[in-house]
Amino acid sequence: MSDLILFWHRRDLRISDNWGLAAARRVTSQVVGVFCLDPEILSGDDIAPVRVAYMLGCLQCLQEDYQRGGSQLLIIQDNPAQGLRKLAVALGAIAIYWNRDVEPLPRQRDRSVEESLTEVGIKVETFWDQVLHSPEAIFTGSKEPYKVYTPYWRKWIQQPKPEPCERLKSTGLTEAQEKAALEAGAIALPTAKDLGFIWSEPFILEPGETAASDRLEIFCDRAIYEYDEGRNFPAIDGTSVLSPALRFGAIGIRTLWQKTQEIIALTRSDEARHHIQTWQQELAWREFYQQALYHFPALATGAFRQPFDRFPWSDNQEHFQAWCQGRTGYPIVDAAMRQLNQTGWMHNRCRMIVASFLTKDLIINWQWGEKYFMQTLIDGDLASNNGGWQWSSSSGMDPKPLRIFNPASQTQKYDPEAEYIRQWLPELRNLDTAHLVTGKISSGDRQACGYPQPIVDHNRQQKLFKSIYSQLKA
Ligand SMILES: Cc1cc2nc3c(=O)[nH]c(=O)nc-3n(C[C@H](O)[C@H](O)[C@H](O)COP(=O)(O)OP(=O)(O)OC[C@H]3O[C@@H](n4cnc5c(N)ncnc54)[C@H](O)[C@@H]3O)c2cc1C
């Protein structure tokens, strides 16, 4: 009688520091991984080719890690409730384990997978892995979920943090089980092209656990000690660029945390400690948005501040296309959108600038921007993306909601030498820095460079937004 446990990987594409996987291995030595390519997800209209390509790269690394450890990662392409049950039955698995998700649709899917498995006597065990503190662990004094970040952070930082969990070798399938897996639908890992996605640019972070761990080391050797300032300047390597790895779980959150605690323990400088803690606060922002989505699943489809659902947004398609393509005539906005389109990633300061521009200057629905980001970002993640867009559009959980970013003053502060602008808008490379950072580029220069005139007037539009906003609040 086999005592095989299947471990269903989803947003945890790694072997190390994997809560559910370690729990399975403690029960039995025969643990085999499985990843399900879900046709419904892959045919969604919010999929970015770069994200699929990065995910497949992570899966390839994971398959190699399983092989090195003496086991296998099986790939199936099916509806999970159906495909996993068929596979588990064919292999005689006693249980399927997985790590839990906060998103509404995956939670619904997981319930149907669980039902389908328990019907045939296969046990299901689930765990919280992608966060340091589960959404079910942190509440206000009156047992409500937090809606404001700062008190959430205060509570979050006080909680003892779990240690990374052990990495254990497993035994894999027998020959007969391998044959049964193939008959039950196991396939070779496809390429992005096989799945209908094309991505041929380099990745901002190479896929897999090793690349993510190396990046963490590099970041913690230098940039983290200047993070509180460095994180604001898009022209420098001031942030970790670990977001794709966190999105797909190519690195464990406990491992990240432990690393920050190790370097805090080694430093005698209060200033260094301050920078490291600012980075830890970003990890808490990620968890704040995850718990928000878990407790308020309606965020996925509408504004947190409900009057915003009747905001009279503009439906100007030309303006929207100009924003998507980086042709608004506002250099910092266009540079950021070109970075996104060319690399699949955008610096956080620029995400805030372009989101403010779309919603406050073009007065276009934040959900259009949210979707475009999901269609292009390597780290596209419902909780963080939705949180970022609702924050930027003033529709979300923010005690000081009305923020309007002025593209020129943002540039003067955060790209004062116009290095970032020149990097992503090569047609403007030879113009004066003063003109690039103020956006005051003459009509003749714009024409000569093939660069558009500003599609709207920032001052006029922000007044218009404010007047609509005040009526909405009234
Ligand atoms: C409009 C908008 C949309 C966004 N969409 C996404 C998204 O789809 N996926 C995503 O991971 N992040 C998103 N963010 C948050 C943030 O921009 C990215 O996490 C960050 O730029 C990733 O770069 P990094 O890894 O170098 O971050 P670092 O500065 O090194 O931060 C470390 C990690 O903390 C987390 N983090 C940092 N800032 C935030 C934040 N504001 N909210 C939530 N988590 C944060 C990320 O996991 C990040 O990798 C969005 C922000 C805005 C304003």
Short mmCIF file of C-alpha atoms and ligand atoms in Angstrom, two decimals:
data_model
loop_
_atom_site.label_atom_id
_atom_site.label_comp_id
_atom_site.label_asym_id
_atom_site.label_seq_id
_atom_site.Cartn_x
_atom_site.Cartn_y
_atom_site.Cartn_z
CA MET A 1 0.00 0.00 0.00
CA SER A 2 1.46 3.36 -1.08
CA ASP A 3 1.65 6.27 1.33
CA LEU A 4 2.22 8.81 -1.39
CA ILE A 5 1.23 12.43 -0.77
CA LEU A 6 0.86 14.78 -3.72
CA PHE A 7 1.87 18.36 -3.07
CA TRP A 8 -0.03 20.82 -5.29
CA HIS A 9 2.21 23.82 -6.07
CA ARG A 10 0.49 27.08 -6.94
CA ARG A 11 2.13 30.31 -5.73
CA ASP A 12 4.99 28.52 -4.00
CA LEU A 13 7.32 27.39 -6.78
CA ARG A 14 10.17 26.28 -4.55
CA ILE A 15 11.31 23.38 -2.40
CA SER A 16 12.96 25.32 0.44
CA ASP A 17 10.99 27.00 3.21
CA ASN A 18 7.70 25.67 1.91
CA TRP A 19 5.25 25.14 4.77
CA GLY A 20 2.86 22.68 3.13
CA LEU A 21 5.58 20.70 1.41
CA ALA A 22 7.55 20.32 4.64
CA ALA A 23 4.37 19.19 6.43
CA ALA A 24 3.75 16.53 3.76
CA ARG A 25 7.32 15.31 4.06
CA ARG A 26 6.97 14.93 7.81
CA VAL A 27 4.09 12.50 7.24
CA THR A 28 5.67 10.35 4.53
CA SER A 29 8.92 10.07 2.62
CA GLN A 30 7.10 9.66 -0.70
CA VAL A 31 6.12 13.21 -1.69
CA VAL A 32 5.61 14.13 -5.34
CA GLY A 33 4.87 17.63 -6.60
CA VAL A 34 2.17 18.53 -9.08
CA PHE A 35 1.39 21.76 -10.93
CA CYS A 36 -1.86 22.20 -12.81
CA LEU A 37 -1.95 24.46 -15.87
CA ASP A 38 -5.54 25.58 -15.62
CA PRO A 39 -7.02 26.34 -19.08
CA GLU A 40 -9.51 28.75 -17.52
CA ILE A 41 -6.76 30.88 -15.97
CA LEU A 42 -4.58 30.73 -19.07
CA SER A 43 -7.41 31.93 -21.30
CA GLY A 44 -8.30 34.85 -19.00
CA ASP A 45 -8.04 38.41 -20.31
CA ASP A 46 -5.73 39.48 -17.48
CA ILE A 47 -2.73 37.33 -18.34
CA ALA A 48 0.68 38.80 -19.14
CA PRO A 49 2.94 36.77 -21.48
CA VAL A 50 5.97 37.77 -19.37
CA ARG A 51 4.30 36.37 -16.24
CA VAL A 52 3.52 33.06 -17.93
CA ALA A 53 7.09 32.83 -19.24
CA TYR A 54 8.55 33.60 -15.80
CA MET A 55 6.24 31.07 -14.16
CA LEU A 56 7.25 28.34 -16.64
CA GLY A 57 10.90 29.18 -15.98
CA CYS A 58 10.26 28.74 -12.24
CA LEU A 59 8.52 25.43 -12.93
CA GLN A 60 11.49 24.20 -14.90
CA CYS A 61 13.85 25.05 -12.03
CA LEU A 62 11.45 23.38 -9.61
CA GLN A 63 11.34 20.22 -11.72
CA GLU A 64 15.15 20.09 -11.67
CA ASP A 65 15.16 20.59 -7.89
CA TYR A 66 12.71 17.73 -7.42
CA GLN A 67 14.82 15.49 -9.64
CA ARG A 68 18.00 16.32 -7.74
CA GLY A 69 16.18 15.49 -4.51
CA GLY A 70 15.04 12.07 -5.84
CA SER A 71 11.41 12.88 -6.64
CA GLN A 72 9.34 14.46 -9.41
CA LEU A 73 7.19 17.47 -10.21
CA LEU A 74 4.31 16.35 -12.42
CA ILE A 75 2.59 18.76 -14.79
CA ILE A 76 -1.04 18.43 -15.82
CA GLN A 77 -3.17 20.69 -17.98
CA ASP A 78 -6.77 20.37 -16.87
CA ASN A 79 -9.49 21.74 -14.68
CA PRO A 80 -7.90 21.21 -11.22
CA ALA A 81 -10.89 19.49 -9.58
CA GLN A 82 -10.96 16.94 -12.37
CA GLY A 83 -7.26 16.63 -13.18
CA LEU A 84 -5.97 16.35 -9.63
CA ARG A 85 -8.56 13.78 -8.67
CA LYS A 86 -7.77 11.65 -11.72
CA LEU A 87 -4.05 11.81 -10.99
CA ALA A 88 -4.38 11.15 -7.26
CA VAL A 89 -6.63 8.15 -7.84
CA ALA A 90 -4.34 6.72 -10.54
CA LEU A 91 -1.32 7.00 -8.23
CA GLY A 92 -3.09 5.70 -5.14
CA ALA A 93 -2.20 8.92 -3.25
CA ILE A 94 -3.42 9.09 0.35
CA ALA A 95 -3.64 12.87 0.40
CA ILE A 96 -3.11 16.12 -1.45
CA TYR A 97 -1.56 19.03 0.42
CA TRP A 98 -1.41 22.66 -0.69
CA ASN A 99 -0.78 26.17 0.56
CA ARG A 100 -3.75 28.50 0.79
CA ASP A 101 -4.56 31.55 -1.31
CA VAL A 102 -6.30 34.82 -0.46
CA GLU A 103 -7.93 35.52 -3.83
CA PRO A 104 -11.69 34.95 -4.16
CA LEU A 105 -11.66 32.74 -7.30
CA PRO A 106 -8.84 30.43 -6.20
CA ARG A 107 -10.59 30.05 -2.83
CA GLN A 108 -13.75 28.98 -4.60
CA ARG A 109 -11.77 26.62 -6.84
CA ASP A 110 -10.00 25.13 -3.82
CA ARG A 111 -13.31 24.31 -2.20
CA SER A 112 -14.43 22.42 -5.29
CA VAL A 113 -11.09 20.57 -5.53
CA GLU A 114 -11.40 19.60 -1.88
CA GLU A 115 -14.94 18.29 -2.41
CA SER A 116 -13.92 16.35 -5.47
CA LEU A 117 -11.04 14.69 -3.58
CA THR A 118 -12.87 13.90 -0.37
CA GLU A 119 -15.63 12.22 -2.41
CA VAL A 120 -13.09 9.58 -3.40
CA GLY A 121 -11.53 9.30 0.05
CA ILE A 122 -8.42 11.41 -0.59
CA LYS A 123 -7.48 13.57 2.33
CA VAL A 124 -6.78 17.29 1.93
CA GLU A 125 -4.52 19.39 4.18
CA THR A 126 -3.94 23.08 3.63
CA PHE A 127 -1.50 25.61 5.12
CA TRP A 128 -0.68 29.32 5.17
CA ASP A 129 2.68 29.78 3.52
CA GLN A 130 2.89 32.96 1.43
CA VAL A 131 2.59 35.35 4.36
CA LEU A 132 4.35 35.65 7.70
CA HIS A 133 0.98 36.10 9.40
CA SER A 134 -2.17 34.63 7.97
CA PRO A 135 -5.20 36.88 7.42
CA GLU A 136 -6.87 34.85 10.13
CA ALA A 137 -4.21 35.80 12.69
CA ILE A 138 -4.27 39.60 12.84
CA PHE A 139 -7.33 41.56 13.92
CA THR A 140 -8.07 44.87 15.65
CA GLY A 141 -8.95 44.97 19.35
CA SER A 142 -12.60 44.63 18.38
CA LYS A 143 -11.82 41.50 16.28
CA GLU A 144 -12.29 43.29 12.96
CA PRO A 145 -9.93 43.04 10.01
CA TYR A 146 -7.67 46.07 9.63
CA LYS A 147 -8.62 48.70 7.07
CA VAL A 148 -5.76 51.09 7.79
CA TYR A 149 -2.13 50.17 7.23
CA THR A 150 -0.31 51.93 10.12
CA PRO A 151 -2.16 50.21 13.00
CA TYR A 152 -1.94 46.95 11.04
CA TRP A 153 1.84 47.37 10.81
CA ARG A 154 2.10 48.08 14.55
CA LYS A 155 0.27 44.87 15.36
CA TRP A 156 2.04 42.88 12.62
CA ILE A 157 5.55 43.82 13.73
CA GLN A 158 4.85 42.79 17.32
CA GLN A 159 3.95 39.21 16.37
CA PRO A 160 6.67 36.56 16.69
CA LYS A 161 7.77 35.56 13.20
CA PRO A 162 8.03 31.90 12.12
CA GLU A 163 11.42 30.46 11.16
CA PRO A 164 12.00 29.11 7.63
CA CYS A 165 11.04 25.45 7.49
CA GLU A 166 13.37 22.61 6.62
CA ARG A 167 14.09 21.30 3.13
CA LEU A 168 13.74 17.52 3.10
CA LYS A 169 14.47 15.01 0.39
CA SER A 170 11.64 12.76 -0.77
CA THR A 171 11.34 9.56 -2.69
CA GLY A 172 9.49 9.76 -5.98
CA LEU A 173 7.19 7.59 -8.04
CA THR A 174 7.77 3.91 -8.70
CA GLU A 175 8.00 2.84 -12.34
CA ALA A 176 4.42 1.62 -12.27
CA GLN A 177 3.27 4.92 -10.79
CA GLU A 178 5.16 6.86 -13.45
CA LYS A 179 3.28 4.94 -16.10
CA ALA A 180 0.00 5.56 -14.31
CA ALA A 181 0.77 9.30 -14.08
CA LEU A 182 1.24 9.51 -17.84
CA GLU A 183 -2.02 7.66 -18.40
CA ALA A 184 -3.76 10.05 -16.00
CA GLY A 185 -2.66 13.11 -17.96
CA ALA A 186 0.87 14.06 -16.81
CA ILE A 187 2.62 15.96 -19.59
CA ALA A 188 6.05 17.43 -20.29
CA LEU A 189 6.43 21.06 -19.21
CA PRO A 190 5.28 23.17 -22.18
CA THR A 191 6.99 26.35 -23.36
CA ALA A 192 5.24 29.72 -23.27
CA LYS A 193 4.90 29.49 -27.05
CA ASP A 194 3.17 26.08 -26.73
CA LEU A 195 0.61 27.84 -24.53
CA GLY A 196 0.19 30.69 -27.03
CA PHE A 197 2.33 33.34 -25.27
CA ILE A 198 5.35 35.13 -26.69
CA TRP A 199 7.99 36.76 -24.47
CA SER A 200 11.47 37.17 -25.92
CA GLU A 201 12.94 39.97 -23.77
CA PRO A 202 15.29 39.27 -20.83
CA PHE A 203 13.64 38.86 -17.43
CA ILE A 204 14.16 41.57 -14.81
CA LEU A 205 14.80 38.67 -12.41
CA GLU A 206 15.76 35.21 -13.69
CA PRO A 207 13.20 32.52 -12.78
CA GLY A 208 13.70 30.07 -9.94
CA GLU A 209 14.78 29.71 -6.36
CA THR A 210 18.52 30.17 -6.90
CA ALA A 211 18.13 33.45 -8.79
CA ALA A 212 15.78 34.78 -6.10
CA SER A 213 18.18 33.82 -3.27
CA ASP A 214 21.11 35.39 -5.14
CA ARG A 215 19.10 38.60 -5.64
CA LEU A 216 18.27 38.73 -1.94
CA GLU A 217 21.98 38.45 -1.09
CA ILE A 218 22.92 41.21 -3.53
CA PHE A 219 20.19 43.51 -2.22
CA CYS A 220 21.14 42.84 1.41
CA ASP A 221 24.83 43.47 0.70
CA ARG A 222 24.27 47.11 -0.27
CA ALA A 223 21.00 48.70 -1.43
CA ILE A 224 18.99 47.77 1.65
CA TYR A 225 21.24 50.06 3.76
CA GLU A 226 20.04 53.07 1.75
CA TYR A 227 16.56 51.79 0.99
CA ASP A 228 14.48 54.53 2.59
CA GLU A 229 15.91 57.05 0.12
CA GLY A 230 17.06 54.82 -2.71
CA ARG A 231 13.63 53.27 -3.18
CA ASN A 232 12.28 56.56 -4.56
CA PHE A 233 14.68 57.02 -7.46
CA PRO A 234 13.73 54.96 -10.50
CA ALA A 235 17.07 55.51 -12.24
CA ILE A 236 19.02 53.62 -9.56
CA ASP A 237 18.95 50.01 -8.33
CA GLY A 238 17.47 51.05 -5.01
CA THR A 239 14.89 48.27 -4.55
CA SER A 240 15.17 44.49 -4.45
CA VAL A 241 13.20 43.62 -7.62
CA LEU A 242 12.12 40.47 -5.79
CA SER A 243 8.44 41.03 -6.59
CA PRO A 244 8.22 38.34 -9.34
CA ALA A 245 9.76 35.81 -6.92
CA LEU A 246 7.33 36.82 -4.18
CA ARG A 247 4.42 36.63 -6.61
CA PHE A 248 5.22 33.03 -7.54
CA GLY A 249 6.82 31.98 -4.28
CA ALA A 250 10.26 31.38 -5.78
CA ILE A 251 11.53 32.51 -2.38
CA GLY A 252 9.99 31.88 1.03
CA ILE A 253 8.77 34.88 3.00
CA ARG A 254 10.27 33.46 6.22
CA THR A 255 13.66 33.24 4.49
CA LEU A 256 13.43 36.93 3.54
CA TRP A 257 12.47 37.87 7.03
CA GLN A 258 15.26 35.85 8.62
CA LYS A 259 17.79 37.53 6.35
CA THR A 260 16.63 41.01 7.40
CA GLN A 261 16.84 40.01 11.06
CA GLU A 262 20.36 38.65 10.56
CA ILE A 263 21.60 41.90 9.06
CA ILE A 264 19.81 43.96 11.70
CA ALA A 265 21.62 41.91 14.36
CA LEU A 266 24.98 42.57 12.68
CA THR A 267 24.64 46.33 12.37
CA ARG A 268 25.45 48.89 15.05
CA SER A 269 24.03 51.80 13.10
CA ASP A 270 20.56 53.14 13.91
CA GLU A 271 20.41 54.57 10.43
CA ALA A 272 21.06 51.17 8.83
CA ARG A 273 18.42 49.62 11.06
CA HIS A 274 15.97 52.30 9.96
CA HIS A 275 16.54 51.49 6.27
CA ILE A 276 16.15 47.75 6.85
CA GLN A 277 12.97 48.32 8.79
CA THR A 278 11.55 50.45 5.99
CA TRP A 279 11.99 47.45 3.71
CA GLN A 280 10.31 45.22 6.28
CA GLN A 281 7.39 47.65 6.18
CA GLU A 282 7.00 46.95 2.47
CA LEU A 283 6.68 43.26 3.24
CA ALA A 284 3.93 44.24 5.66
CA TRP A 285 2.21 46.30 2.95
CA ARG A 286 2.08 43.16 0.87
CA GLU A 287 0.45 41.27 3.73
CA PHE A 288 -1.89 44.17 4.48
CA TYR A 289 -3.30 44.00 0.95
CA GLN A 290 -3.53 40.22 1.11
CA GLN A 291 -5.54 40.27 4.33
CA ALA A 292 -7.72 43.05 2.90
CA LEU A 293 -8.60 40.97 -0.16
CA TYR A 294 -9.19 37.90 1.98
CA HIS A 295 -11.65 39.68 4.26
CA PHE A 296 -13.19 41.97 1.63
CA PRO A 297 -13.36 39.86 -1.55
CA ALA A 298 -15.58 42.50 -3.20
CA LEU A 299 -12.41 44.60 -3.60
CA ALA A 300 -11.58 42.39 -6.58
CA THR A 301 -14.49 43.79 -8.54
CA GLY A 302 -15.22 47.26 -7.16
CA ALA A 303 -14.13 50.25 -5.13
CA PHE A 304 -13.70 49.97 -1.37
CA ARG A 305 -15.34 53.42 -1.01
CA GLN A 306 -18.59 52.60 -2.68
CA PRO A 307 -19.52 56.09 -4.00
CA PHE A 308 -16.60 55.53 -6.37
CA ASP A 309 -18.57 52.88 -8.21
CA ARG A 310 -20.66 55.72 -9.63
CA PHE A 311 -17.77 58.06 -10.44
CA PRO A 312 -18.35 59.64 -13.88
CA TRP A 313 -15.11 58.38 -15.44
CA SER A 314 -14.12 59.42 -18.95
CA ASP A 315 -14.19 56.65 -21.55
CA ASN A 316 -11.77 58.36 -23.91
CA GLN A 317 -10.12 55.43 -25.71
CA GLU A 318 -7.54 57.62 -27.42
CA HIS A 319 -6.31 58.92 -24.09
CA PHE A 320 -6.23 55.41 -22.68
CA GLN A 321 -4.22 54.09 -25.63
CA ALA A 322 -1.79 57.03 -25.36
CA TRP A 323 -1.28 56.14 -21.68
CA CYS A 324 -0.78 52.43 -22.43
CA GLN A 325 1.74 53.13 -25.17
CA GLY A 326 3.67 55.83 -23.31
CA ARG A 327 2.60 58.64 -25.66
CA THR A 328 0.88 61.12 -23.32
CA GLY A 329 3.45 63.88 -23.85
CA TYR A 330 4.37 63.78 -20.12
CA PRO A 331 7.95 62.40 -20.09
CA ILE A 332 7.95 60.70 -16.68
CA VAL A 333 4.62 58.98 -17.39
CA ASP A 334 5.73 57.85 -20.84
CA ALA A 335 9.13 56.65 -19.63
CA ALA A 336 7.44 54.52 -16.98
CA MET A 337 4.91 53.00 -19.37
CA ARG A 338 7.70 52.17 -21.83
CA GLN A 339 9.66 50.49 -19.02
CA LEU A 340 6.57 48.41 -18.28
CA ASN A 341 5.91 47.50 -21.92
CA GLN A 342 9.54 46.60 -22.60
CA THR A 343 10.48 44.75 -19.41
CA GLY A 344 7.23 43.67 -17.74
CA TRP A 345 8.23 45.57 -14.57
CA MET A 346 7.91 49.16 -13.35
CA HIS A 347 9.48 50.96 -10.42
CA ASN A 348 7.06 51.59 -7.52
CA ARG A 349 7.45 55.40 -7.61
CA CYS A 350 6.49 55.29 -11.29
CA ARG A 351 3.56 52.95 -10.66
CA MET A 352 2.17 55.63 -8.34
CA ILE A 353 2.84 58.41 -10.86
CA VAL A 354 1.22 56.65 -13.84
CA ALA A 355 -1.74 55.48 -11.76
CA SER A 356 -2.34 59.00 -10.51
CA PHE A 357 -2.04 60.32 -14.06
CA LEU A 358 -4.56 57.83 -15.46
CA THR A 359 -7.12 58.43 -12.75
CA LYS A 360 -6.62 62.10 -11.80
CA ASP A 361 -5.36 63.64 -15.07
CA LEU A 362 -7.12 61.53 -17.67
CA ILE A 363 -9.97 60.81 -15.23
CA ILE A 364 -10.15 57.24 -16.53
CA ASN A 365 -11.46 54.39 -14.38
CA TRP A 366 -8.74 52.86 -12.16
CA GLN A 367 -10.01 49.42 -13.17
CA TRP A 368 -8.82 50.00 -16.75
CA GLY A 369 -5.34 50.66 -15.40
CA GLU A 370 -5.54 47.75 -12.99
CA LYS A 371 -6.35 45.41 -15.86
CA TYR A 372 -3.63 46.80 -18.13
CA PHE A 373 -1.10 46.25 -15.35
CA MET A 374 -2.28 42.65 -14.95
CA GLN A 375 -1.87 42.17 -18.71
CA THR A 376 1.71 43.42 -18.65
CA LEU A 377 3.35 42.96 -15.22
CA ILE A 378 5.70 40.08 -14.42
CA ASP A 379 4.69 40.45 -10.74
CA GLY A 380 0.98 41.11 -11.46
CA ASP A 381 -0.82 40.09 -8.29
CA LEU A 382 -4.48 40.75 -7.59
CA ALA A 383 -4.09 41.85 -3.95
CA SER A 384 -1.11 44.22 -4.40
CA ASN A 385 -2.22 45.55 -7.76
CA ASN A 386 -5.78 46.20 -6.66
CA GLY A 387 -4.49 47.76 -3.43
CA GLY A 388 -2.09 50.01 -5.36
CA TRP A 389 -4.75 51.11 -7.83
CA GLN A 390 -7.39 51.79 -5.19
CA TRP A 391 -4.84 53.77 -3.17
CA SER A 392 -3.83 55.81 -6.22
CA SER A 393 -7.37 56.49 -7.40
CA SER A 394 -8.58 57.50 -3.91
CA SER A 395 -11.20 54.75 -3.95
CA GLY A 396 -9.49 52.53 -1.40
CA MET A 397 -8.63 52.02 2.27
CA ASP A 398 -6.71 55.18 2.89
CA PRO A 399 -7.31 57.68 5.66
CA LYS A 400 -5.91 60.54 3.49
CA PRO A 401 -7.32 59.56 0.15
CA LEU A 402 -7.10 62.64 -2.07
CA ARG A 403 -3.58 62.49 -3.46
CA ILE A 404 -2.79 63.98 -6.85
CA PHE A 405 0.74 63.58 -8.18
CA ASN A 406 2.13 66.43 -10.25
CA PRO A 407 4.28 64.76 -12.94
CA ALA A 408 6.72 67.68 -13.09
CA SER A 409 7.33 67.98 -9.35
CA GLN A 410 7.63 64.20 -9.04
CA THR A 411 10.29 64.26 -11.76
CA GLN A 412 12.17 67.16 -10.19
CA LYS A 413 12.34 65.28 -6.90
CA TYR A 414 12.93 61.73 -8.05
CA ASP A 415 14.57 61.92 -11.48
CA PRO A 416 16.34 65.28 -11.15
CA GLU A 417 18.93 64.55 -13.85
CA ALA A 418 16.31 62.97 -16.15
CA GLU A 419 18.37 59.76 -16.30
CA TYR A 420 15.32 57.53 -16.13
CA ILE A 421 13.51 59.60 -18.76
CA ARG A 422 16.49 59.42 -21.12
CA GLN A 423 16.82 55.67 -20.59
CA TRP A 424 13.24 54.90 -21.66
CA LEU A 425 12.58 57.78 -24.06
CA PRO A 426 15.68 57.73 -26.26
CA GLU A 427 14.05 60.20 -28.68
CA LEU A 428 14.38 62.85 -25.94
CA ARG A 429 17.95 61.96 -25.00
CA ASN A 430 19.52 65.15 -26.39
CA LEU A 431 17.11 67.66 -24.88
CA ASP A 432 18.02 69.88 -21.92
CA THR A 433 17.58 68.28 -18.50
CA ALA A 434 15.67 71.37 -17.29
CA HIS A 435 13.11 70.90 -20.05
CA LEU A 436 12.77 67.17 -19.43
CA VAL A 437 12.20 67.45 -15.70
CA THR A 438 9.71 70.30 -15.92
CA GLY A 439 8.01 68.81 -18.99
CA LYS A 440 8.32 72.25 -20.59
CA ILE A 441 9.48 71.00 -23.97
CA SER A 442 8.77 73.37 -26.85
CA SER A 443 6.33 72.39 -29.51
CA GLY A 444 9.11 72.54 -32.10
CA ASP A 445 11.36 70.20 -30.07
CA ARG A 446 8.50 67.77 -29.62
CA GLN A 447 7.87 67.74 -33.34
CA ALA A 448 11.55 67.35 -34.19
CA CYS A 449 11.84 64.37 -31.79
CA GLY A 450 8.60 62.74 -32.92
CA TYR A 451 7.34 63.15 -29.35
CA PRO A 452 3.66 64.05 -28.74
CA GLN A 453 2.24 67.28 -27.35
CA PRO A 454 0.73 66.82 -23.83
CA ILE A 455 -2.67 65.20 -24.34
CA VAL A 456 -4.22 67.07 -21.38
CA ASP A 457 -3.36 70.03 -19.15
CA HIS A 458 -2.41 68.82 -15.66
CA ASN A 459 -3.62 71.92 -13.81
CA ARG A 460 -6.98 71.99 -15.52
CA GLN A 461 -7.56 68.27 -15.07
CA GLN A 462 -6.69 68.19 -11.40
CA LYS A 463 -9.20 70.98 -10.75
CA LEU A 464 -11.80 69.03 -12.69
CA PHE A 465 -11.05 65.87 -10.72
CA LYS A 466 -11.29 67.72 -7.42
CA SER A 467 -14.63 69.22 -8.31
CA ILE A 468 -16.09 65.82 -9.31
CA TYR A 469 -14.58 64.29 -6.18
CA SER A 470 -16.14 66.89 -3.87
CA GLN A 471 -19.58 66.29 -5.39
CA LEU A 472 -19.10 62.56 -4.94
CA LYS A 473 -18.26 62.98 -1.27
CA ALA A 474 -21.16 65.36 -0.64
C1 LIG B 1 -0.71 51.05 -8.99
C2 LIG B 1 0.18 50.00 -8.35
C3 LIG B 1 0.12 48.68 -8.76
C4 LIG B 1 0.94 47.71 -8.18
N1 LIG B 1 0.86 46.40 -8.61
C5 LIG B 1 1.60 45.45 -8.01
C6 LIG B 1 1.52 44.10 -8.41
O1 LIG B 1 0.73 43.73 -9.29
N2 LIG B 1 2.32 43.19 -7.79
C7 LIG B 1 3.20 43.54 -6.81
O2 LIG B 1 3.93 42.69 -6.29
N3 LIG B 1 3.28 44.82 -6.39
C8 LIG B 1 2.52 45.78 -6.96
N4 LIG B 1 2.63 47.08 -6.55
C9 LIG B 1 3.49 47.39 -5.40
C10 LIG B 1 4.96 47.76 -5.73
O3 LIG B 1 4.99 48.72 -6.75
C11 LIG B 1 5.80 46.56 -6.13
O4 LIG B 1 5.64 45.53 -5.20
C12 LIG B 1 7.28 46.94 -6.17
O5 LIG B 1 7.51 47.98 -7.08
C13 LIG B 1 8.10 45.73 -6.55
O6 LIG B 1 9.44 46.07 -6.65
P1 LIG B 1 10.52 45.47 -5.65
O7 LIG B 1 10.40 44.00 -5.58
O8 LIG B 1 11.84 46.03 -6.07
O9 LIG B 1 10.06 46.10 -4.28
P2 LIG B 1 10.85 46.40 -2.92
O10 LIG B 1 10.82 47.87 -2.74
O11 LIG B 1 12.17 45.73 -2.87
O12 LIG B 1 9.87 45.77 -1.83
C14 LIG B 1 9.97 44.39 -1.42
C15 LIG B 1 8.67 43.69 -1.61
O13 LIG B 1 7.65 44.27 -0.81
C16 LIG B 1 6.40 44.20 -1.47
N5 LIG B 1 5.91 45.57 -1.71
C17 LIG B 1 6.65 46.69 -1.88
N6 LIG B 1 5.84 47.76 -2.02
C18 LIG B 1 4.58 47.29 -1.97
C19 LIG B 1 3.30 47.91 -2.05
N7 LIG B 1 3.14 49.24 -2.21
N8 LIG B 1 2.20 47.13 -1.98
C20 LIG B 1 2.32 45.79 -1.81
N9 LIG B 1 3.51 45.15 -1.71
C21 LIG B 1 4.62 45.90 -1.79
C22 LIG B 1 6.64 43.51 -2.81
O14 LIG B 1 6.36 42.15 -2.66
C23 LIG B 1 8.13 43.77 -3.04
O15 LIG B 1 8.73 42.81 -3.88
C24 LIG B 1 1.82 48.09 -7.14
C25 LIG B 1 1.88 49.42 -6.72
C26 LIG B 1 1.08 50.37 -7.33
C27 LIG B 1 1.16 51.81 -6.87
#
